[in-house]
Coordinates of N, CA, C and O in Angstrom, one line a residue:
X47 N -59.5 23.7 -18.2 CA -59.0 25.1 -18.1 C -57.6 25.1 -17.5 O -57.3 24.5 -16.5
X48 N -56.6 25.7 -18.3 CA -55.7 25.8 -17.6 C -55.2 27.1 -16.6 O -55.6 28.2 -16.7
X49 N -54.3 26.7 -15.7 CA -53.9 28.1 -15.0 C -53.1 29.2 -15.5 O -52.4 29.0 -16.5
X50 N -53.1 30.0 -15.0 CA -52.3 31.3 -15.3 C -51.2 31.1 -15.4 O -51.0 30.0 -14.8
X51 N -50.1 31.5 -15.9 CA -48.5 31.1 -15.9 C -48.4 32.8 -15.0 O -48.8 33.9 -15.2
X52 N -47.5 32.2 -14.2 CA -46.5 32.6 -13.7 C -45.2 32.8 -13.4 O -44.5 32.0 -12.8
X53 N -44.8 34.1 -13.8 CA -43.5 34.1 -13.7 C -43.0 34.8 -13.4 O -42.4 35.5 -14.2
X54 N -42.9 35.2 -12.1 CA -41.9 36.1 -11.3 C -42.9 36.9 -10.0 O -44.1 36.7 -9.8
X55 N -42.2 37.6 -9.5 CA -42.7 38.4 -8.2 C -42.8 39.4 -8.5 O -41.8 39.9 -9.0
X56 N -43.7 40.0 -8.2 CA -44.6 40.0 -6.7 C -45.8 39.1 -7.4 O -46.3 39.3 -8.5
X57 N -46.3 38.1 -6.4 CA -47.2 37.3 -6.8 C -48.3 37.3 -5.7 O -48.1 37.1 -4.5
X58 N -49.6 37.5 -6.3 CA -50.3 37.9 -5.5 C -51.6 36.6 -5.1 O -52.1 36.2 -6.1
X59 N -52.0 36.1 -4.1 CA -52.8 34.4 -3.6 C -53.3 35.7 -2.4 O -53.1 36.8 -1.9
X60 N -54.3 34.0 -2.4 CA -55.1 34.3 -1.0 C -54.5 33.1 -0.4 O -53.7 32.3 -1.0
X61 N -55.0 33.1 1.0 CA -54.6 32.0 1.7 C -55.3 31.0 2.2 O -56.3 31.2 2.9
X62 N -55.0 29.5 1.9 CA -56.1 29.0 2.2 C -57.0 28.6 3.6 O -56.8 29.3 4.7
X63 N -57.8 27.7 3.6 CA -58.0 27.5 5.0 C -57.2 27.1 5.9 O -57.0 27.4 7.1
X64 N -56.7 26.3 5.0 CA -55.8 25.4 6.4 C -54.5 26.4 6.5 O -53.4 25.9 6.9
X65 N -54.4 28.0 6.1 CA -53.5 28.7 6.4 C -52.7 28.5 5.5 O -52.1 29.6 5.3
X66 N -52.4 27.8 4.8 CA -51.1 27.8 3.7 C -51.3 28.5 2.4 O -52.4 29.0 2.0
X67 N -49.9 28.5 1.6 CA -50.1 29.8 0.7 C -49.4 28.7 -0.2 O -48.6 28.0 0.2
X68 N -50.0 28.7 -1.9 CA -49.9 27.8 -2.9 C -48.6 28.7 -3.9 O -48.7 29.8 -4.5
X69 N -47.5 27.8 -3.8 CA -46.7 28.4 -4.7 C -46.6 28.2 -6.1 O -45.8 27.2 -6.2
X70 N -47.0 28.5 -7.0 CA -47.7 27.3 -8.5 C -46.1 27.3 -9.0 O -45.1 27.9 -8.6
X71 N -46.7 26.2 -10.2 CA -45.0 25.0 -10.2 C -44.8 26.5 -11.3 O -43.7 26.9 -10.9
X72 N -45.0 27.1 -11.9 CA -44.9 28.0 -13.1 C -43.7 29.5 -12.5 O -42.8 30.2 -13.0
X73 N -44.6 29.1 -11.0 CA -43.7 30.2 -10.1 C -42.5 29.6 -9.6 O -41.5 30.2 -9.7
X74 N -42.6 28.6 -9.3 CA -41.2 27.3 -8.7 C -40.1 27.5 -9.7 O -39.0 28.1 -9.5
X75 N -40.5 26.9 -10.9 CA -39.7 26.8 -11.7 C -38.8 28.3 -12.6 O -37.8 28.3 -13.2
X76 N -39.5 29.3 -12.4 CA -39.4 30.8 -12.9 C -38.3 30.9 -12.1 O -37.2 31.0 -12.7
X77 N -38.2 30.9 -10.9 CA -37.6 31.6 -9.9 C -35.7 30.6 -9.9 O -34.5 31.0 -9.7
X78 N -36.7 28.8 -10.2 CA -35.1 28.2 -10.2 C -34.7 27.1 -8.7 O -33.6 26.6 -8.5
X79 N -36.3 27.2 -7.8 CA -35.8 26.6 -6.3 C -36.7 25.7 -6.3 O -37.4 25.5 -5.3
X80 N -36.8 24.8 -7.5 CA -37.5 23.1 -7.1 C -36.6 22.1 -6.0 O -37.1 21.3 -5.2
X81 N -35.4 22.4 -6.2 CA -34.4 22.0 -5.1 C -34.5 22.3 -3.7 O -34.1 21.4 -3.0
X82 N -35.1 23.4 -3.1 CA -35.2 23.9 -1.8 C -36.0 23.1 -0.9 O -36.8 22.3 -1.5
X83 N -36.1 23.1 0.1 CA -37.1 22.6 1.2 C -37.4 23.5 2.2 O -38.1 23.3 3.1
X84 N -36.9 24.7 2.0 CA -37.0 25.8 3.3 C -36.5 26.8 2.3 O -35.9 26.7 1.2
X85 N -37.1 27.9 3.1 CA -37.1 29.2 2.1 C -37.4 30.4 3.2 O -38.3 30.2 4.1
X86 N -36.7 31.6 3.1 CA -37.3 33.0 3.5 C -38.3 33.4 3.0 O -38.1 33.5 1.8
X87 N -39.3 33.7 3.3 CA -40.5 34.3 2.1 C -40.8 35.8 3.0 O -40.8 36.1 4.2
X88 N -41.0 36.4 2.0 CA -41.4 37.9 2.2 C -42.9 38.0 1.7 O -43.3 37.6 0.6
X89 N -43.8 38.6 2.7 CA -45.1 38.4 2.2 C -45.8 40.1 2.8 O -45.2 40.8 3.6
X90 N -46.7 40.3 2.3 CA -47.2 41.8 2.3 C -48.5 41.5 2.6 O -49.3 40.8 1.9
X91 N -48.6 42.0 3.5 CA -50.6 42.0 4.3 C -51.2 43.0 4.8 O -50.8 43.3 5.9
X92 N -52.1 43.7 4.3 CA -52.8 45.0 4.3 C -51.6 46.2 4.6 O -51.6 47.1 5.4
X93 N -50.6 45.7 3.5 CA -49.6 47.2 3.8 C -48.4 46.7 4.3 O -47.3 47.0 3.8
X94 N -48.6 45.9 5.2 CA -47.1 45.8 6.2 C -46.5 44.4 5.2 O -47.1 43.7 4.5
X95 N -44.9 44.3 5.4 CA -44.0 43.9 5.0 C -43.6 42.8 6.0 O -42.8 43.0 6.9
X96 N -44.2 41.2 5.6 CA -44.0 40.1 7.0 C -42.8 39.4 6.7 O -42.6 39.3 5.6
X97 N -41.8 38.8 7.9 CA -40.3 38.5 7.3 C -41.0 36.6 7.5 O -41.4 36.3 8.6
X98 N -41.0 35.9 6.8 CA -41.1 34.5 7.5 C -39.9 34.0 7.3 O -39.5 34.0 6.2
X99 N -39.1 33.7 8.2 CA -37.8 32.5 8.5 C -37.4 31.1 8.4 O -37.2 30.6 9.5
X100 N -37.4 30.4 7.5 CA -37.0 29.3 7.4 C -38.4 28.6 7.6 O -38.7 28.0 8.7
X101 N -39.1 28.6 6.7 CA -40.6 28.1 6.5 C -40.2 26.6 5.1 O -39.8 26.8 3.9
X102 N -40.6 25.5 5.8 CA -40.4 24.4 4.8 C -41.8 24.9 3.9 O -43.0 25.3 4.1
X103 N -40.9 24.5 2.8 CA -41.9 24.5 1.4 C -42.3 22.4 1.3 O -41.7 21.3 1.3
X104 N -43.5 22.8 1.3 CA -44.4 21.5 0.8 C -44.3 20.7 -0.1 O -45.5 20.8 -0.2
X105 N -44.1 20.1 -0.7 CA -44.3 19.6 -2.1 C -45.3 19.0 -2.5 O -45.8 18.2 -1.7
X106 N -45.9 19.1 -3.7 CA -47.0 18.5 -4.1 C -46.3 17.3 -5.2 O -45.2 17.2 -5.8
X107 N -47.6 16.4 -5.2 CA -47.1 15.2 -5.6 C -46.9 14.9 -7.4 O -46.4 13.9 -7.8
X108 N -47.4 15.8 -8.3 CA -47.0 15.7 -9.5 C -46.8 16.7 -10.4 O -46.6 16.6 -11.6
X109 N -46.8 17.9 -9.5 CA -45.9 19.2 -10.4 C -44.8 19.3 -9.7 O -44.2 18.6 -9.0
X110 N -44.7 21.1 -10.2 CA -43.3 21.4 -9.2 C -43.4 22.6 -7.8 O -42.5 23.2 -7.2
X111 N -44.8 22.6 -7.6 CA -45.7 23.1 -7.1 C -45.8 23.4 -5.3 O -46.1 22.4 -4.7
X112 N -45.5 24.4 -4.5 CA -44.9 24.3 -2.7 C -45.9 24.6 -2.3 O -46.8 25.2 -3.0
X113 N -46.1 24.4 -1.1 CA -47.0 25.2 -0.2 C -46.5 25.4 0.9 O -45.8 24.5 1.3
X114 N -46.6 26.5 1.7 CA -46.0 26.5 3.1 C -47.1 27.5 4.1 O -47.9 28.3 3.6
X115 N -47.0 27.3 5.3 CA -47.8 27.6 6.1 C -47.2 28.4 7.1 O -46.1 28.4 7.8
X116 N -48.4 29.3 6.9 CA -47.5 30.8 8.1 C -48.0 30.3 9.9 O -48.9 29.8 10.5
X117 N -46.7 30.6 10.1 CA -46.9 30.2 11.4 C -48.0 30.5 12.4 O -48.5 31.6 12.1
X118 N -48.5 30.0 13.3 CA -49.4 30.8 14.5 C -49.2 32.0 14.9 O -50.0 32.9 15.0
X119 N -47.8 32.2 15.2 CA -47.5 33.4 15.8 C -47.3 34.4 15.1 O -47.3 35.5 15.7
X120 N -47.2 34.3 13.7 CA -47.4 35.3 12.5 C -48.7 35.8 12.4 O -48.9 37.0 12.4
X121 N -50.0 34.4 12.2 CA -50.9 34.9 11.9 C -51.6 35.7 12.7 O -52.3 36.7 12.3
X122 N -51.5 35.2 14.2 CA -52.2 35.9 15.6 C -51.9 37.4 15.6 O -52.7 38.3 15.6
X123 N -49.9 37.5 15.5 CA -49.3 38.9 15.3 C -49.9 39.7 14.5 O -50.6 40.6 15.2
X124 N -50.0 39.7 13.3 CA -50.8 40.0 12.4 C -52.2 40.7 12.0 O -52.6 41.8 11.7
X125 N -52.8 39.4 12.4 CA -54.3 39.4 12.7 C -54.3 38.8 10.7 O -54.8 39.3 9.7
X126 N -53.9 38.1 10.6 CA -53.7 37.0 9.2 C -54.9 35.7 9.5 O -55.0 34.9 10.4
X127 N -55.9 35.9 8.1 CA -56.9 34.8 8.2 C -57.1 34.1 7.0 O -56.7 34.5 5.9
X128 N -57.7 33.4 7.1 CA -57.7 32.3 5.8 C -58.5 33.1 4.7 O -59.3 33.9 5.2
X129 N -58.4 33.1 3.9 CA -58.9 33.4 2.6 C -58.6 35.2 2.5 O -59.2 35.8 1.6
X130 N -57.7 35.9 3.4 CA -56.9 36.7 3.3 C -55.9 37.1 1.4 O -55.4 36.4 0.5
X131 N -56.1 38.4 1.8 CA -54.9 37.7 0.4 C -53.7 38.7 0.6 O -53.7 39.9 1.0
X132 N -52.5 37.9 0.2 CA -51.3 38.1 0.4 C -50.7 38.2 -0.8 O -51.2 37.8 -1.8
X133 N -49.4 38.9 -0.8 CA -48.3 39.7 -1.6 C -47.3 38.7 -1.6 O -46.5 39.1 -0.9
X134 N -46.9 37.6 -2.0 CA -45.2 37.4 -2.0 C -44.3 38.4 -2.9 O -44.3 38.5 -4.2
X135 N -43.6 39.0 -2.0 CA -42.5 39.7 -2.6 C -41.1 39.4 -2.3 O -40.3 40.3 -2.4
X136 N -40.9 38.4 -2.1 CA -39.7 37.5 -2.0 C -39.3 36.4 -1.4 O -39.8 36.3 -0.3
X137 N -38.7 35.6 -1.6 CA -38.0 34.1 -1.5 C -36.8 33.7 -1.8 O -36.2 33.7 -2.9
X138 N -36.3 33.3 -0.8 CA -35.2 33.5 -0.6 C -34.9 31.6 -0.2 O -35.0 31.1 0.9
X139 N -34.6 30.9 -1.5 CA -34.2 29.2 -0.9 C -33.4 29.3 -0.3 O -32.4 29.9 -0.8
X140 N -33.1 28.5 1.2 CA -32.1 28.1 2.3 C -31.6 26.8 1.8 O -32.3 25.9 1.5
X141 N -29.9 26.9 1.8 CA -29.6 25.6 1.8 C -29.7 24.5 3.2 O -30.2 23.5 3.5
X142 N -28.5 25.6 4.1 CA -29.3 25.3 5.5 C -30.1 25.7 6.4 O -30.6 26.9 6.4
X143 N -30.4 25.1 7.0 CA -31.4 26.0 7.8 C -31.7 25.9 9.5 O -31.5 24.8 10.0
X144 N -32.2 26.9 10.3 CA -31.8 26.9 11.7 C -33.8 27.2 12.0 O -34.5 28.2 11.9
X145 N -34.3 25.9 12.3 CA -35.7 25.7 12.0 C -36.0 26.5 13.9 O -35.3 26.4 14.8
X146 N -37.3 27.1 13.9 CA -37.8 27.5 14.5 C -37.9 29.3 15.4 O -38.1 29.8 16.5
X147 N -37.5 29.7 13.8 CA -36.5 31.2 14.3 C -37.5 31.9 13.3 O -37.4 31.6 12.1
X148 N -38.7 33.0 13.6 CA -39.9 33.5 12.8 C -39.5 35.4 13.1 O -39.0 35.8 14.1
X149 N -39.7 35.9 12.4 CA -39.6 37.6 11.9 C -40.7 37.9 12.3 O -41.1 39.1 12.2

């Protein structure tokens, strides 16, 4: 079976257990940021509009495929839990980046 293609935002996932959110390569490549390692992501949870800052994207080992994980202090803020489902409504790839700085 194959997956859904994906192409563009607002893209709608749940989250997994281990907290991270799967960005499929269909979405990667749409958007144009296989190059990135860090990214702004804008994500949407029961309504509210969450800023994440300089969150490293993952890479997976034979697509073009990211994952990144919301921080502790997002999810606690929040009240953000695994198998939640979430909104990305924006991404924003960092060339550089000033690691440890969360919205």
């Amino acid at each position: 079976m194959r997956a859904k293609l994906v192409d563009g935002l607002p893209y709608r996932t749940k989250i997994y257990i281990n907290n991270q959110v799967l960005l499929p390569a269909s979405l990667v490549r749409a958007l144009g940021f296989e190059w990135a390692r860090f990214a702004d992501v804008a994500i949407r949870h029961n309504g509210r509009v969450i800023e994440l800052k300089a969150v490293l994207l993952l890479r997976t080992r034979h697509t073009a495929s990211r994952q990144f994980t919301i921080p502790r202090e997002i999810r606690e803020k929040y009240g953000i839990k695994p198998l939640d489902e979430v909104e990305i409504i924006a991404i924003k790839p960092l060339k550089a980046v000033k690691v440890g700085v969360y919205g």
